[in-house]
mmCIF file of C-alpha atoms in Angstrom:
data_model
loop_
_atom_site.group_PDB
_atom_site.id
_atom_site.type_symbol
_atom_site.label_atom_id
_atom_site.label_comp_id
_atom_site.label_asym_id
_atom_site.label_seq_id
_atom_site.Cartn_x
_atom_site.Cartn_y
_atom_site.Cartn_z
ATOM 1 C CA MET X 713 0.299 0.023 -0.332
ATOM 2 C CA LEU X 714 1.290 3.570 -0.952
ATOM 3 C CA TYR X 715 -0.643 5.785 1.265
ATOM 4 C CA TRP X 716 1.556 7.634 3.118
ATOM 5 C CA PHE X 717 4.261 7.484 -0.165
ATOM 6 C CA PHE X 718 1.456 9.527 -1.716
ATOM 7 C CA VAL X 719 1.103 11.531 1.217
ATOM 8 C CA LYS X 720 4.154 12.760 1.340
ATOM 9 C CA THR X 721 5.397 13.382 -2.222
ATOM 10 C CA LEU X 722 1.679 14.462 -3.553
ATOM 11 C CA GLY X 723 0.551 16.233 0.076
ATOM 12 C CA PRO X 724 3.380 18.952 -0.370
ATOM 13 C CA ILE X 725 1.823 20.130 -3.821
ATOM 14 C CA ALA X 726 -1.838 19.759 -2.476
ATOM 15 C CA ARG X 727 -0.680 21.956 0.513
ATOM 16 C CA ARG X 728 0.403 24.889 -1.443
ATOM 17 C CA ARG X 729 -3.013 25.056 -3.340
ATOM 18 C CA PHE X 730 -5.472 24.162 -0.481
ATOM 19 C CA ASN X 731 -3.539 25.720 2.216
ATOM 20 C CA PRO X 732 -5.003 23.136 4.933
ATOM 21 C CA THR X 733 -4.835 23.719 8.765
ATOM 22 C CA ALA X 734 -5.973 21.410 11.347
ATOM 23 C CA GLU X 735 -7.689 21.434 14.685
ATOM 24 C CA GLY X 736 -8.230 19.054 17.160
ATOM 25 C CA LEU X 737 -5.072 16.728 16.549
ATOM 26 C CA GLU X 738 -5.177 15.698 20.210
ATOM 27 C CA HIS X 739 -8.875 14.064 19.825
ATOM 28 C CA ILE X 740 -8.012 11.443 17.125
ATOM 29 C CA PRO X 741 -6.898 8.606 19.116
ATOM 30 C CA HIS X 742 -3.023 7.669 18.918
ATOM 31 C CA GLU X 743 -3.849 3.716 18.908
ATOM 32 C CA GLY X 744 -6.601 1.579 18.562
ATOM 33 C CA GLY X 745 -9.810 2.004 15.739
ATOM 34 C CA ALA X 746 -12.020 4.731 15.556
ATOM 35 C CA ILE X 747 -14.499 6.437 13.167
ATOM 36 C CA ILE X 748 -13.592 9.665 11.229
ATOM 37 C CA ALA X 749 -17.142 11.246 10.517
ATOM 38 C CA ALA X 750 -16.744 14.180 8.652
ATOM 39 C CA ASN X 751 -19.160 16.443 6.975
ATOM 40 C CA HIS X 752 -18.721 16.365 2.424
ATOM 41 C CA LEU X 753 -18.678 19.305 0.766
ATOM 42 C CA ALA X 754 -16.395 18.476 -1.918
ATOM 43 C CA VAL X 755 -14.675 16.024 -3.894
ATOM 44 C CA ILE X 756 -11.267 16.849 -2.239
ATOM 45 C CA ASP X 757 -12.562 16.269 1.254
ATOM 46 C CA ASP X 758 -10.643 13.024 0.648
ATOM 47 C CA ALA X 759 -7.549 14.535 0.398
ATOM 48 C CA LEU X 760 -7.587 17.025 3.181
ATOM 49 C CA LEU X 761 -8.421 14.116 5.430
ATOM 50 C CA PRO X 762 -5.355 12.422 5.005
ATOM 51 C CA MET X 763 -3.097 15.455 4.134
ATOM 52 C CA THR X 764 -4.364 16.455 8.381
ATOM 53 C CA CYS X 765 -4.415 13.260 9.868
ATOM 54 C CA PRO X 766 -1.287 11.955 11.703
ATOM 55 C CA ARG X 767 -2.766 8.364 11.170
ATOM 56 C CA MET X 768 -3.665 6.388 8.299
ATOM 57 C CA ILE X 769 -7.454 6.660 6.922
ATOM 58 C CA HIS X 770 -9.335 4.008 5.099
ATOM 59 C CA PHE X 771 -12.401 5.054 3.050
ATOM 60 C CA MET X 772 -14.913 3.297 0.970
ATOM 61 C CA GLY X 773 -15.385 4.517 -2.392
ATOM 62 C CA LYS X 774 -18.052 4.143 -5.452
ATOM 63 C CA ALA X 775 -17.569 0.446 -6.760
ATOM 64 C CA GLU X 776 -17.431 2.100 -10.439
ATOM 65 C CA TYR X 777 -14.179 3.110 -9.450
ATOM 66 C CA PHE X 778 -13.128 -0.636 -9.418
ATOM 67 C CA GLU X 779 -14.613 -1.553 -12.398
ATOM 68 C CA GLY X 780 -13.355 0.539 -15.300
ATOM 69 C CA LYS X 781 -12.031 -1.494 -18.300
ATOM 70 C CA GLY X 782 -8.939 -0.881 -20.136
ATOM 71 C CA ILE X 783 -5.345 0.631 -19.085
ATOM 72 C CA LYS X 784 -7.269 3.860 -17.267
ATOM 73 C CA GLY X 785 -9.810 1.367 -15.622
ATOM 74 C CA ARG X 786 -6.745 -0.305 -14.375
ATOM 75 C CA PHE X 787 -4.784 2.731 -13.465
ATOM 76 C CA LYS X 788 -8.177 3.968 -11.161
ATOM 77 C CA LYS X 789 -8.352 0.282 -9.446
ATOM 78 C CA TRP X 790 -4.462 0.328 -8.607
ATOM 79 C CA TRP X 791 -4.471 4.304 -7.338
ATOM 80 C CA PHE X 792 -7.623 3.663 -4.990
ATOM 81 C CA THR X 793 -6.540 0.375 -3.508
ATOM 82 C CA SER X 794 -3.083 1.883 -3.105
ATOM 83 C CA VAL X 795 -4.373 4.706 -1.023
ATOM 84 C CA GLY X 796 -6.592 2.517 1.176
ATOM 85 C CA VAL X 797 -9.588 2.895 -0.555
ATOM 86 C CA PHE X 798 -12.072 0.002 -0.761
ATOM 87 C CA PRO X 799 -15.293 -0.555 -3.030
ATOM 88 C CA VAL X 800 -19.064 -0.340 -1.945
ATOM 89 C CA ASP X 801 -22.356 -0.942 -3.541
ATOM 90 C CA ARG X 802 -23.926 2.480 -3.010
ATOM 91 C CA SER X 803 -27.196 0.771 -4.480
ATOM 92 C CA GLY X 804 -27.920 -0.306 -0.806
ATOM 93 C CA GLY X 805 -29.576 -3.670 0.521
ATOM 94 C CA SER X 806 -27.280 -6.409 0.547
ATOM 95 C CA LYS X 807 -25.200 -4.866 -1.928
ATOM 96 C CA SER X 808 -23.662 -2.749 0.987
ATOM 97 C CA LEU X 809 -23.048 -5.027 3.218
ATOM 98 C CA GLY X 810 -19.511 -6.456 1.903
ATOM 99 C CA ALA X 811 -18.426 -3.112 2.590
ATOM 100 C CA LEU X 812 -19.814 -2.717 5.906
ATOM 101 C CA GLU X 813 -18.296 -5.445 7.270
ATOM 102 C CA HIS X 814 -14.688 -5.020 5.531
ATOM 103 C CA ALA X 815 -14.792 -1.305 7.549
ATOM 104 C CA ARG X 816 -15.820 -3.545 10.719
ATOM 105 C CA GLU X 817 -12.870 -5.158 10.155
ATOM 106 C CA ILE X 818 -10.648 -2.369 9.566
ATOM 107 C CA ILE X 819 -12.033 -0.711 13.332
ATOM 108 C CA GLU X 820 -11.108 -3.834 15.097
ATOM 109 C CA ASP X 821 -7.813 -4.448 13.538
ATOM 110 C CA GLY X 822 -7.295 -0.819 15.414
ATOM 111 C CA GLU X 823 -7.187 1.003 12.406
ATOM 112 C CA LEU X 824 -9.167 4.467 11.403
ATOM 113 C CA PHE X 825 -11.997 4.560 9.100
ATOM 114 C CA GLY X 826 -13.540 7.580 7.298
ATOM 115 C CA ILE X 827 -17.010 8.151 6.346
ATOM 116 C CA HIS X 828 -19.124 11.601 5.301
ATOM 117 C CA ILE X 829 -22.382 11.375 7.492
ATOM 118 C CA GLU X 830 -24.782 13.362 5.221
ATOM 119 C CA GLY X 831 -25.515 11.525 1.782
ATOM 120 C CA THR X 832 -25.460 14.422 -0.540
ATOM 121 C CA ARG X 833 -23.752 17.778 -1.029
ATOM 122 C CA SER X 834 -26.717 20.116 -1.504
ATOM 123 C CA PRO X 835 -26.666 23.083 -3.836
ATOM 124 C CA ASP X 836 -26.434 25.540 -0.394
ATOM 125 C CA GLY X 837 -24.355 23.642 1.280
ATOM 126 C CA ARG X 838 -26.293 22.517 4.189
ATOM 127 C CA LEU X 839 -26.192 19.730 6.808
ATOM 128 C CA TYR X 840 -28.668 16.830 6.497
ATOM 129 C CA LYS X 841 -29.845 13.582 8.092
ATOM 130 C CA GLY X 842 -27.696 11.178 6.277
ATOM 131 C CA HIS X 843 -27.249 7.406 6.572
ATOM 132 C CA THR X 844 -26.487 5.231 9.857
ATOM 133 C CA GLY X 845 -23.406 3.978 8.409
ATOM 134 C CA ALA X 846 -21.333 5.349 10.875
ATOM 135 C CA ALA X 847 -23.236 5.024 14.129
ATOM 136 C CA ARG X 848 -24.179 1.349 13.200
ATOM 137 C CA LEU X 849 -20.115 0.394 12.938
ATOM 138 C CA ALA X 850 -19.381 2.656 16.282
ATOM 139 C CA LEU X 851 -22.161 0.646 18.147
ATOM 140 C CA GLU X 852 -21.363 -2.837 17.441
ATOM 141 C CA THR X 853 -17.813 -2.309 17.611
ATOM 142 C CA GLY X 854 -17.749 0.155 20.346
ATOM 143 C CA CYS X 855 -15.046 2.203 19.244
ATOM 144 C CA PRO X 856 -15.220 6.044 19.316
ATOM 145 C CA ILE X 857 -16.915 8.529 16.741
ATOM 146 C CA VAL X 858 -14.652 11.650 16.273
ATOM 147 C CA PRO X 859 -16.687 14.385 14.399
ATOM 148 C CA THR X 860 -14.923 16.011 11.687
ATOM 149 C CA ALA X 861 -15.411 19.462 10.173
ATOM 150 C CA ILE X 862 -14.264 20.302 6.916
ATOM 151 C CA ILE X 863 -14.085 24.253 5.856
ATOM 152 C CA GLY X 864 -13.727 25.868 2.727
ATOM 153 C CA SER X 865 -13.291 23.087 0.279
ATOM 154 C CA ARG X 866 -16.704 23.876 -1.043
ATOM 155 C CA ASP X 867 -15.059 27.429 -1.961
ATOM 156 C CA LEU X 868 -12.151 25.875 -3.678
ATOM 157 C CA GLN X 869 -14.030 23.348 -5.698
ATOM 158 C CA LYS X 870 -17.806 24.033 -6.998
ATOM 159 C CA PRO X 871 -19.780 21.016 -7.685
ATOM 160 C CA GLY X 872 -18.984 20.002 -11.231
ATOM 161 C CA GLN X 873 -15.869 21.811 -10.909
ATOM 162 C CA VAL X 874 -13.154 19.446 -11.891
ATOM 163 C CA ILE X 875 -10.195 20.860 -10.929
ATOM 164 C CA PRO X 876 -10.105 22.999 -7.732
ATOM 165 C CA GLY X 877 -8.712 26.411 -7.257
ATOM 166 C CA LYS X 878 -6.443 27.879 -4.645
ATOM 167 C CA GLY X 879 -7.231 28.865 -1.332
ATOM 168 C CA SER X 880 -7.475 28.221 2.030
ATOM 169 C CA SER X 881 -9.099 25.137 4.100
ATOM 170 C CA LYS X 882 -9.379 23.996 7.387
ATOM 171 C CA VAL X 883 -9.940 20.732 8.970
ATOM 172 C CA ILE X 884 -11.321 20.408 12.868
ATOM 173 C CA TYR X 885 -11.381 17.397 14.498
ATOM 174 C CA GLY X 886 -13.766 17.220 17.630
ATOM 175 C CA GLU X 887 -13.221 15.777 20.767
ATOM 176 C CA PRO X 888 -14.105 12.086 20.188
ATOM 177 C CA ILE X 889 -17.787 10.497 21.490
ATOM 178 C CA ALA X 890 -17.272 7.377 23.401
ATOM 179 C CA VAL X 891 -19.799 4.632 22.594
ATOM 180 C CA GLU X 892 -20.844 1.260 24.114
ATOM 181 C CA LYS X 893 -20.082 -2.042 22.334
ATOM 182 C CA THR X 894 -23.893 -3.387 21.437
ATOM 183 C CA PRO X 895 -25.260 -6.290 20.009
ATOM 184 C CA ALA X 896 -25.971 -6.190 16.515
ATOM 185 C CA ASP X 897 -29.755 -7.358 17.517
ATOM 186 C CA ARG X 898 -30.062 -4.914 19.934
ATOM 187 C CA VAL X 899 -28.985 -2.009 18.002
ATOM 188 C CA THR X 900 -32.278 0.082 17.696
ATOM 189 C CA HIS X 901 -33.396 2.377 15.258
ATOM 190 C CA GLU X 902 -33.516 5.067 17.707
ATOM 191 C CA ARG X 903 -30.303 4.714 19.009
ATOM 192 C CA LEU X 904 -28.938 5.053 15.573
ATOM 193 C CA ARG X 905 -30.422 8.057 14.595
ATOM 194 C CA GLU X 906 -29.723 9.368 18.016
ATOM 195 C CA LEU X 907 -26.385 8.755 17.164
ATOM 196 C CA THR X 908 -26.253 10.115 14.116
ATOM 197 C CA ASP X 909 -27.965 13.213 14.820
ATOM 198 C CA GLU X 910 -25.190 13.884 17.407
ATOM 199 C CA VAL X 911 -22.482 13.699 15.023
ATOM 200 C CA THR X 912 -24.361 16.159 12.730
ATOM 201 C CA ARG X 913 -24.899 19.036 15.749
ATOM 202 C CA ARG X 914 -21.219 18.888 16.667
ATOM 203 C CA ILE X 915 -20.206 19.256 13.299
ATOM 204 C CA GLU X 916 -22.707 21.908 12.300
ATOM 205 C CA ALA X 917 -21.315 23.575 15.896
ATOM 206 C CA MET X 918 -17.743 23.137 14.544
ATOM 207 C CA SER X 919 -18.117 24.171 10.584
ATOM 208 C CA GLY X 920 -20.842 26.899 11.195
ATOM 209 C CA GLN X 921 -22.934 25.434 8.120
ATOM 210 C CA GLU X 922 -26.643 25.209 8.959
ATOM 211 C CA TYR X 923 -28.409 21.597 9.932
ATOM 212 C CA VAL X 924 -31.789 20.751 8.369
ATOM 213 C CA PRO X 925 -33.934 18.026 9.891
ATOM 214 C CA GLU X 926 -34.426 16.376 6.638
ATOM 215 C CA TYR X 927 -33.209 13.152 5.302
ATOM 216 C CA ALA X 928 -30.051 13.746 2.609
ATOM 217 C CA GLN X 929 -31.705 10.711 0.545
ATOM 218 C CA VAL X 930 -35.209 12.425 0.394
ATOM 219 C CA VAL X 931 -33.881 15.706 -0.414
ATOM 220 C CA LYS X 932 -31.714 13.963 -3.117
ATOM 221 C CA LYS X 933 -34.752 12.100 -4.741
ATOM 222 C CA GLN X 934 -36.570 15.766 -4.737
ATOM 223 C CA MET X 935 -33.979 17.824 -6.418
ATOM 224 C CA GLN X 936 -33.553 14.974 -8.822
ATOM 225 C CA GLN X 937 -37.654 14.959 -9.974
ATOM 226 C CA GLU X 938 -37.321 18.653 -9.602
ATOM 227 C CA GLN X 939 -34.631 18.678 -12.299
ATOM 228 C CA THR X 940 -36.256 16.057 -14.369
ATOM 229 C CA THR X 941 -39.383 18.901 -14.628
ATOM 230 C CA ILE X 942 -37.219 21.281 -15.706
ATOM 231 C CA ASP X 943 -35.807 19.339 -17.713
ATOM 232 C CA GLU X 944 -38.700 17.711 -19.569
ATOM 233 C CA ALA X 945 -40.751 21.477 -19.567
ATOM 234 C CA ALA X 946 -37.536 22.685 -21.409
ATOM 235 C CA ALA X 947 -37.553 19.948 -23.925
ATOM 236 C CA GLN X 948 -41.533 20.756 -24.590
ATOM 237 C CA LYS X 949 -40.744 23.944 -25.041
ATOM 238 C CA ALA X 950 -38.077 23.093 -27.976
ATOM 239 C CA ASP X 951 -40.756 21.103 -29.195
ATOM 240 C CA GLN X 952 -43.037 24.092 -29.890
ATOM 241 C CA LYS X 953 -40.714 26.225 -31.575
#
């Protein structure tokens, strides 16, 4: 695995462009498994965390990153594997269980697992209720959750922008939330939501983002439906000309 090689060699270049600063490094456990649960504003968020964290962080990545064909596909698979990213099928249900099991193994092996708790980057950059994956992993393994706020990355990389601009960014690692290990059959939906919402509130306090008590998945679906309506209306208008 070439995680630290890329952090040390490419990190200085990225630092000159993103100028990241870090606060609360003392809150990251020096050893043992833990979850780094962060907000998500831009693609470069997954670079800012490794650049500022003194320990290696493992991440999930879309399964499509590992399924490409040809030289480009093989390169992408090699790249993500080399930096500690493992695939997850985001269609949900049983297809995502393998990735969660792998994340559990990472935590139980005493390493850090990074995850973004809200499920979409909204146009207005607000925090929404997201998936409860971090909460479930923490409860079933008894590891702490480190709420983490990323600030400024959205200004460097707007939605749809491929190459980020230059500027400053910050990552704030909050005080860990201690979680008592709970048997899987005793983990309730209410406890999952309670823990997930607590992490979100702490990120809100550190980042200054507005927290909206709506599910990210619902908001994302509404956004897609609205865009479909706009596209259909535009198409009908074009046909009438």
